[in-house]
mmCIF file of C-alpha atoms in Angstrom:
data_model
loop_
_atom_site.group_PDB
_atom_site.id
_atom_site.type_symbol
_atom_site.label_atom_id
_atom_site.label_comp_id
_atom_site.label_asym_id
_atom_site.label_seq_id
_atom_site.Cartn_x
_atom_site.Cartn_y
_atom_site.Cartn_z
ATOM 1 C CA MET A 26 -1.098 4.325 6.520
ATOM 2 C CA SER A 27 -2.759 7.638 6.740
ATOM 3 C CA ARG A 28 -2.330 9.165 10.203
ATOM 4 C CA ARG A 29 1.251 10.156 10.827
ATOM 5 C CA THR A 30 2.365 11.385 14.204
ATOM 6 C CA THR A 31 5.443 11.590 16.349
ATOM 7 C CA THR A 32 4.159 8.672 18.426
ATOM 8 C CA SER A 33 3.765 6.231 15.559
ATOM 9 C CA SER A 34 6.179 3.516 14.545
ATOM 10 C CA GLY A 35 5.448 2.826 10.896
ATOM 11 C CA GLY A 36 2.469 1.124 9.307
ATOM 12 C CA GLU A 37 -0.705 3.018 10.196
ATOM 13 C CA LYS A 38 0.045 6.476 11.533
ATOM 14 C CA ASP A 39 -2.321 7.690 14.227
ATOM 15 C CA PHE A 40 -2.469 11.479 14.038
ATOM 16 C CA SER A 41 -5.578 11.879 16.158
ATOM 17 C CA ALA A 42 -3.725 12.211 19.468
ATOM 18 C CA SER A 43 -1.273 14.907 18.385
ATOM 19 C CA PRO A 44 -2.120 18.575 18.921
ATOM 20 C CA PRO A 45 -1.420 20.988 16.073
ATOM 21 C CA ASP A 46 2.144 22.305 16.060
ATOM 22 C CA GLY A 47 3.913 25.239 14.464
ATOM 23 C CA GLY A 48 4.829 23.093 11.484
ATOM 24 C CA GLN A 49 1.193 22.360 10.783
ATOM 25 C CA GLU A 50 0.234 26.014 10.957
ATOM 26 C CA LYS A 51 3.029 26.982 8.585
ATOM 27 C CA GLN A 52 2.007 24.183 6.255
ATOM 28 C CA LYS A 53 -1.596 25.401 6.265
ATOM 29 C CA MET A 54 -0.425 28.886 5.355
ATOM 30 C CA LEU A 55 1.744 27.662 2.489
ATOM 31 C CA LEU A 56 -0.984 25.420 1.105
ATOM 32 C CA ALA A 57 -3.527 28.248 1.278
ATOM 33 C CA SER A 58 -1.197 30.700 -0.437
ATOM 34 C CA ASP A 59 -2.242 31.822 -3.914
ATOM 35 C CA GLN A 60 1.245 33.058 -4.756
ATOM 36 C CA GLY A 61 4.189 31.043 -6.008
ATOM 37 C CA HIS A 62 4.051 28.108 -8.389
ATOM 38 C CA PHE A 63 5.976 25.886 -5.980
ATOM 39 C CA SER A 64 4.352 26.853 -2.676
ATOM 40 C CA MET A 65 3.040 23.286 -2.305
ATOM 41 C CA ILE A 66 6.577 21.879 -2.552
ATOM 42 C CA LYS A 67 7.692 24.267 0.188
ATOM 43 C CA ALA A 68 4.868 22.938 2.376
ATOM 44 C CA LEU A 69 6.193 19.382 2.332
ATOM 45 C CA HIS A 70 8.096 18.126 5.369
ATOM 46 C CA LEU A 71 11.025 15.733 5.173
ATOM 47 C CA ALA A 72 8.768 12.858 6.254
ATOM 48 C CA ASP A 73 6.376 13.748 3.417
ATOM 49 C CA LEU A 74 9.185 13.396 0.887
ATOM 50 C CA ILE A 75 9.962 9.949 2.288
ATOM 51 C CA THR A 76 6.289 9.045 1.897
ATOM 52 C CA GLU A 77 6.554 10.183 -1.719
ATOM 53 C CA MET A 78 9.306 7.577 -2.120
ATOM 54 C CA ASN A 79 6.825 4.950 -0.958
ATOM 55 C CA GLY A 80 4.511 6.094 -3.745
ATOM 56 C CA PHE A 81 7.445 6.113 -6.180
ATOM 57 C CA CYS A 82 8.147 2.452 -5.393
ATOM 58 C CA GLY A 83 4.505 1.561 -5.970
ATOM 59 C CA VAL A 84 4.315 3.322 -9.327
ATOM 60 C CA MET A 85 7.625 1.811 -10.454
ATOM 61 C CA SER A 86 6.309 -1.623 -9.488
ATOM 62 C CA VAL A 87 3.231 -1.101 -11.677
ATOM 63 C CA PHE A 88 5.353 0.135 -14.585
ATOM 64 C CA SER A 89 7.686 -2.851 -14.227
ATOM 65 C CA SER A 90 4.697 -5.203 -14.435
ATOM 66 C CA MET A 91 3.574 -3.403 -17.590
ATOM 67 C CA ARG A 92 7.041 -3.656 -19.117
ATOM 68 C CA TYR A 93 7.090 -7.390 -18.466
ATOM 69 C CA CYS A 94 3.789 -7.737 -20.327
ATOM 70 C CA LEU A 95 5.334 -5.955 -23.318
ATOM 71 C CA GLY A 96 8.501 -8.067 -23.404
ATOM 72 C CA GLU A 97 9.432 -11.701 -23.865
ATOM 73 C CA PRO A 98 7.809 -13.980 -21.262
ATOM 74 C CA THR A 99 11.159 -15.662 -20.610
ATOM 75 C CA ASN A 100 12.788 -12.348 -19.678
ATOM 76 C CA GLN A 101 11.649 -12.047 -16.087
ATOM 77 C CA GLY A 102 13.817 -9.128 -14.992
ATOM 78 C CA ASN A 103 10.958 -6.630 -15.032
ATOM 79 C CA LEU A 104 8.721 -9.046 -13.146
ATOM 80 C CA TRP A 105 11.330 -9.446 -10.433
ATOM 81 C CA ALA A 106 11.691 -5.652 -10.318
ATOM 82 C CA ALA A 107 7.910 -5.281 -9.875
ATOM 83 C CA LEU A 108 8.006 -7.572 -6.862
ATOM 84 C CA ALA A 109 11.191 -6.032 -5.422
ATOM 85 C CA PHE A 110 9.819 -2.483 -5.382
ATOM 86 C CA MET A 111 7.053 -3.494 -2.936
ATOM 87 C CA PRO A 112 9.253 -4.196 0.134
ATOM 88 C CA PHE A 113 11.180 -0.998 -0.605
ATOM 89 C CA GLY A 114 7.834 0.768 -0.397
ATOM 90 C CA LEU A 115 7.324 -0.782 3.046
ATOM 91 C CA PHE A 116 10.750 0.481 4.106
ATOM 92 C CA PHE A 117 9.818 4.060 3.212
ATOM 93 C CA ASP A 118 6.380 3.612 4.806
ATOM 94 C CA PHE A 119 8.139 2.693 8.029
ATOM 95 C CA MET A 120 10.788 5.405 7.804
ATOM 96 C CA ASP A 121 8.447 8.354 7.295
ATOM 97 C CA GLY A 122 7.010 7.821 10.774
ATOM 98 C CA LYS A 123 10.508 7.453 12.204
ATOM 99 C CA VAL A 124 11.600 10.740 10.663
ATOM 100 C CA ALA A 125 8.443 12.556 11.803
ATOM 101 C CA ARG A 126 9.055 11.327 15.346
ATOM 102 C CA TRP A 127 12.728 12.286 15.189
ATOM 103 C CA ARG A 128 11.905 15.825 14.007
ATOM 104 C CA HIS A 129 8.906 16.154 16.349
ATOM 105 C CA LYS A 130 6.739 17.319 13.456
ATOM 106 C CA SER A 131 3.371 16.169 12.221
ATOM 107 C CA SER A 132 2.117 16.904 8.728
ATOM 108 C CA LEU A 133 -1.343 17.536 7.342
ATOM 109 C CA MET A 134 -0.128 16.549 3.877
ATOM 110 C CA GLY A 135 1.451 13.432 5.325
ATOM 111 C CA GLN A 136 -1.923 12.225 6.593
ATOM 112 C CA GLU A 137 -3.215 11.976 3.040
ATOM 113 C CA LEU A 138 0.030 11.067 1.297
ATOM 114 C CA ASP A 139 0.435 7.982 3.482
ATOM 115 C CA SER A 140 -2.904 6.504 2.466
ATOM 116 C CA LEU A 141 -2.492 7.291 -1.219
ATOM 117 C CA ALA A 142 1.039 5.884 -1.337
ATOM 118 C CA ASP A 143 -0.010 2.743 0.547
ATOM 119 C CA LEU A 144 -2.848 2.142 -1.883
ATOM 120 C CA VAL A 145 -0.460 2.200 -4.837
ATOM 121 C CA SER A 146 2.380 0.228 -3.212
ATOM 122 C CA PHE A 147 0.358 -2.422 -1.379
ATOM 123 C CA GLY A 148 -2.933 -2.483 -3.280
ATOM 124 C CA LEU A 149 -2.479 -1.663 -6.930
ATOM 125 C CA SER A 150 1.049 -2.982 -7.435
ATOM 126 C CA PRO A 151 0.357 -6.560 -6.184
ATOM 127 C CA ALA A 152 -2.723 -6.688 -8.426
ATOM 128 C CA ALA A 153 -0.671 -5.454 -11.395
ATOM 129 C CA ALA A 154 2.018 -8.061 -10.710
ATOM 130 C CA ALA A 155 -0.630 -10.794 -10.574
ATOM 131 C CA PHE A 156 -1.966 -9.616 -13.933
ATOM 132 C CA ALA A 157 1.534 -9.675 -15.410
ATOM 133 C CA MET A 158 2.084 -13.221 -14.137
ATOM 134 C CA GLY A 159 -0.969 -14.454 -16.023
ATOM 135 C CA ILE A 160 -3.942 -13.944 -13.712
ATOM 136 C CA ARG A 161 -5.751 -11.984 -16.370
ATOM 137 C CA THR A 162 -9.086 -13.444 -17.431
ATOM 138 C CA PRO A 163 -12.077 -11.061 -17.356
ATOM 139 C CA LEU A 164 -13.286 -12.606 -14.086
ATOM 140 C CA ASP A 165 -9.756 -12.377 -12.690
ATOM 141 C CA HIS A 166 -9.875 -8.662 -13.492
ATOM 142 C CA LEU A 167 -13.049 -8.200 -11.473
ATOM 143 C CA LEU A 168 -11.697 -10.135 -8.505
ATOM 144 C CA LEU A 169 -8.388 -8.261 -8.494
ATOM 145 C CA THR A 170 -10.333 -5.007 -8.692
ATOM 146 C CA PHE A 171 -12.314 -6.126 -5.638
ATOM 147 C CA PHE A 172 -9.004 -6.634 -3.816
ATOM 148 C CA VAL A 173 -7.772 -3.132 -4.680
ATOM 149 C CA LEU A 174 -11.082 -1.553 -3.679
ATOM 150 C CA CYS A 175 -10.960 -3.369 -0.339
ATOM 151 C CA GLY A 176 -7.575 -1.746 0.272
ATOM 152 C CA LEU A 177 -8.999 1.629 -0.713
ATOM 153 C CA THR A 178 -11.979 1.199 1.611
ATOM 154 C CA ARG A 179 -9.806 -0.037 4.453
ATOM 155 C CA LEU A 180 -7.582 3.061 4.256
ATOM 156 C CA ALA A 181 -10.575 5.401 4.077
ATOM 157 C CA ARG A 182 -12.183 3.727 7.087
ATOM 158 C CA PHE A 183 -9.013 4.125 9.124
ATOM 159 C CA ASN A 184 -8.883 7.843 8.328
ATOM 160 C CA VAL A 185 -12.469 8.278 9.490
ATOM 161 C CA THR A 186 -12.482 6.047 12.584
ATOM 162 C CA VAL A 187 -8.974 6.448 14.020
ATOM 163 C CA ALA A 188 -10.093 9.148 16.453
ATOM 164 C CA ALA A 189 -12.777 6.843 17.869
ATOM 165 C CA LEU A 190 -10.564 3.780 18.413
ATOM 166 C CA PRO A 191 -9.486 2.944 21.995
ATOM 167 C CA LYS A 192 -6.155 4.568 22.898
ATOM 168 C CA ASP A 193 -3.297 3.571 25.177
ATOM 169 C CA LYS A 194 -1.598 5.898 27.656
ATOM 170 C CA THR A 195 0.457 7.536 24.909
ATOM 171 C CA GLY A 196 -2.663 8.322 22.884
ATOM 172 C CA LYS A 197 -1.937 5.732 20.183
ATOM 173 C CA SER A 198 -4.681 3.424 18.945
ATOM 174 C CA GLN A 199 -4.508 0.057 20.676
ATOM 175 C CA TYR A 200 -5.266 -2.087 17.629
ATOM 176 C CA PHE A 201 -5.819 -2.259 13.885
ATOM 177 C CA GLU A 202 -9.356 -2.832 12.626
ATOM 178 C CA GLY A 203 -8.852 -5.464 9.961
ATOM 179 C CA THR A 204 -5.439 -6.391 8.614
ATOM 180 C CA PRO A 205 -3.227 -3.425 7.636
ATOM 181 C CA ILE A 206 -2.758 -3.061 3.891
ATOM 182 C CA PRO A 207 1.042 -3.690 4.013
ATOM 183 C CA THR A 208 0.227 -7.312 4.922
ATOM 184 C CA THR A 209 -0.374 -7.811 1.199
ATOM 185 C CA LEU A 210 3.401 -8.183 0.974
ATOM 186 C CA SER A 211 2.783 -11.789 2.019
ATOM 187 C CA ILE A 212 1.059 -12.236 -1.347
ATOM 188 C CA ALA A 213 4.028 -10.575 -3.068
ATOM 189 C CA SER A 214 6.317 -13.083 -1.330
ATOM 190 C CA MET A 215 4.152 -15.942 -2.563
ATOM 191 C CA MET A 216 4.253 -14.583 -6.109
ATOM 192 C CA ALA A 217 8.040 -14.248 -5.913
ATOM 193 C CA TYR A 218 8.212 -17.950 -5.052
ATOM 194 C CA TRP A 219 6.022 -18.749 -8.053
ATOM 195 C CA VAL A 220 8.346 -16.782 -10.332
ATOM 196 C CA TYR A 221 11.353 -18.606 -8.868
ATOM 197 C CA LYS A 222 9.694 -21.968 -9.553
ATOM 198 C CA GLY A 223 8.488 -20.939 -12.996
ATOM 199 C CA TRP A 224 4.814 -21.136 -11.978
ATOM 200 C CA ILE A 225 3.606 -18.246 -14.095
ATOM 201 C CA LEU A 226 1.519 -17.695 -17.239
ATOM 202 C CA ASP A 227 0.329 -21.160 -18.322
ATOM 203 C CA ASN A 228 1.862 -22.810 -15.239
ATOM 204 C CA ILE A 229 0.073 -20.885 -12.475
ATOM 205 C CA PRO A 230 -0.725 -23.202 -9.523
ATOM 206 C CA PHE A 231 -4.161 -24.870 -9.686
ATOM 207 C CA GLY A 232 -4.512 -23.870 -13.307
ATOM 208 C CA LEU A 233 -7.626 -22.380 -14.859
ATOM 209 C CA VAL A 234 -11.225 -23.204 -13.911
ATOM 210 C CA ALA A 235 -14.113 -23.149 -16.430
ATOM 211 C CA LYS A 236 -11.637 -22.743 -19.281
ATOM 212 C CA GLY A 237 -13.175 -21.559 -22.521
ATOM 213 C CA THR A 238 -16.251 -20.058 -20.830
ATOM 214 C CA PRO A 239 -17.002 -16.430 -19.916
ATOM 215 C CA PHE A 240 -16.513 -17.430 -16.267
ATOM 216 C CA GLU A 241 -12.982 -18.829 -16.503
ATOM 217 C CA PHE A 242 -10.704 -17.762 -13.673
ATOM 218 C CA HIS A 243 -7.600 -18.804 -11.759
ATOM 219 C CA PRO A 244 -8.421 -20.259 -8.320
ATOM 220 C CA VAL A 245 -5.304 -18.655 -6.814
ATOM 221 C CA VAL A 246 -7.021 -15.285 -7.157
ATOM 222 C CA GLY A 247 -8.909 -16.404 -4.048
ATOM 223 C CA VAL A 248 -5.821 -15.394 -2.034
ATOM 224 C CA PHE A 249 -6.437 -11.801 -3.077
ATOM 225 C CA ILE A 250 -10.133 -12.079 -2.216
ATOM 226 C CA LEU A 251 -9.286 -13.425 1.247
ATOM 227 C CA SER A 252 -6.768 -10.645 1.830
ATOM 228 C CA GLY A 253 -9.309 -8.029 0.763
ATOM 229 C CA CYS A 254 -11.968 -9.408 3.094
ATOM 230 C CA LEU A 255 -9.530 -9.462 6.009
ATOM 231 C CA MET A 256 -8.598 -5.836 5.391
ATOM 232 C CA VAL A 257 -12.178 -4.580 5.586
ATOM 233 C CA SER A 258 -13.182 -6.837 8.490
ATOM 234 C CA LYS A 259 -14.748 -5.001 11.418
ATOM 235 C CA THR A 260 -14.350 -7.824 13.939
ATOM 236 C CA ILE A 261 -10.648 -8.609 13.427
ATOM 237 C CA HIS A 262 -8.606 -6.566 15.904
ATOM 238 C CA ILE A 263 -4.823 -6.831 15.590
ATOM 239 C CA PRO A 264 -2.916 -5.317 18.546
ATOM 240 C CA LYS A 265 -0.450 -2.602 17.575
ATOM 241 C CA PRO A 266 3.204 -3.248 18.493
#
């Protein structure tokens, strides 16, 4: 997630314990420069570019879900692609911290890029895949939106509170508050199983409740609601590895 540092190991990056380095100062100067159309590109570190690949996977997942909606329901290639891009996003989310630690560089841009990329890859893309699979009544839309907003709020809270969380001897936060947003990949795995079994569109498990009314919805959307609530929980503390 958002705080990247040389002491992190993927997932949420805790930047609060790292003092500013020369790379940060140079990055500040490049970002503040009013000369050069591509000064922002020059300010990106290698780890930032890897984080961009996380965001790329998330956007491609959303586009693949959209392409499935435009095609024949029996042609599931785009749906499989939408689900496959998500674990690739996790790979890049893990690797950006590895590269930052290897190069002994922290990045101001990386702090924000991590959260934004995670929101797309692990918040928006699972919701888009669920929509493509048939979880798409008006009430489903509201509940999936709640899920995405929980991910957004969870990432914002981490950015604000990371400095106040208890630290270990290395200065890294001792635990996650609420479940980290990449845990939504468990939902992606469940949806992949549904696609494999053909449980999509009119065959979604547990069917449709209140069919034909303005309140019709798919009960399986409750998995997204549960995941969203776990992400924003204040009392759930998950120890960091």
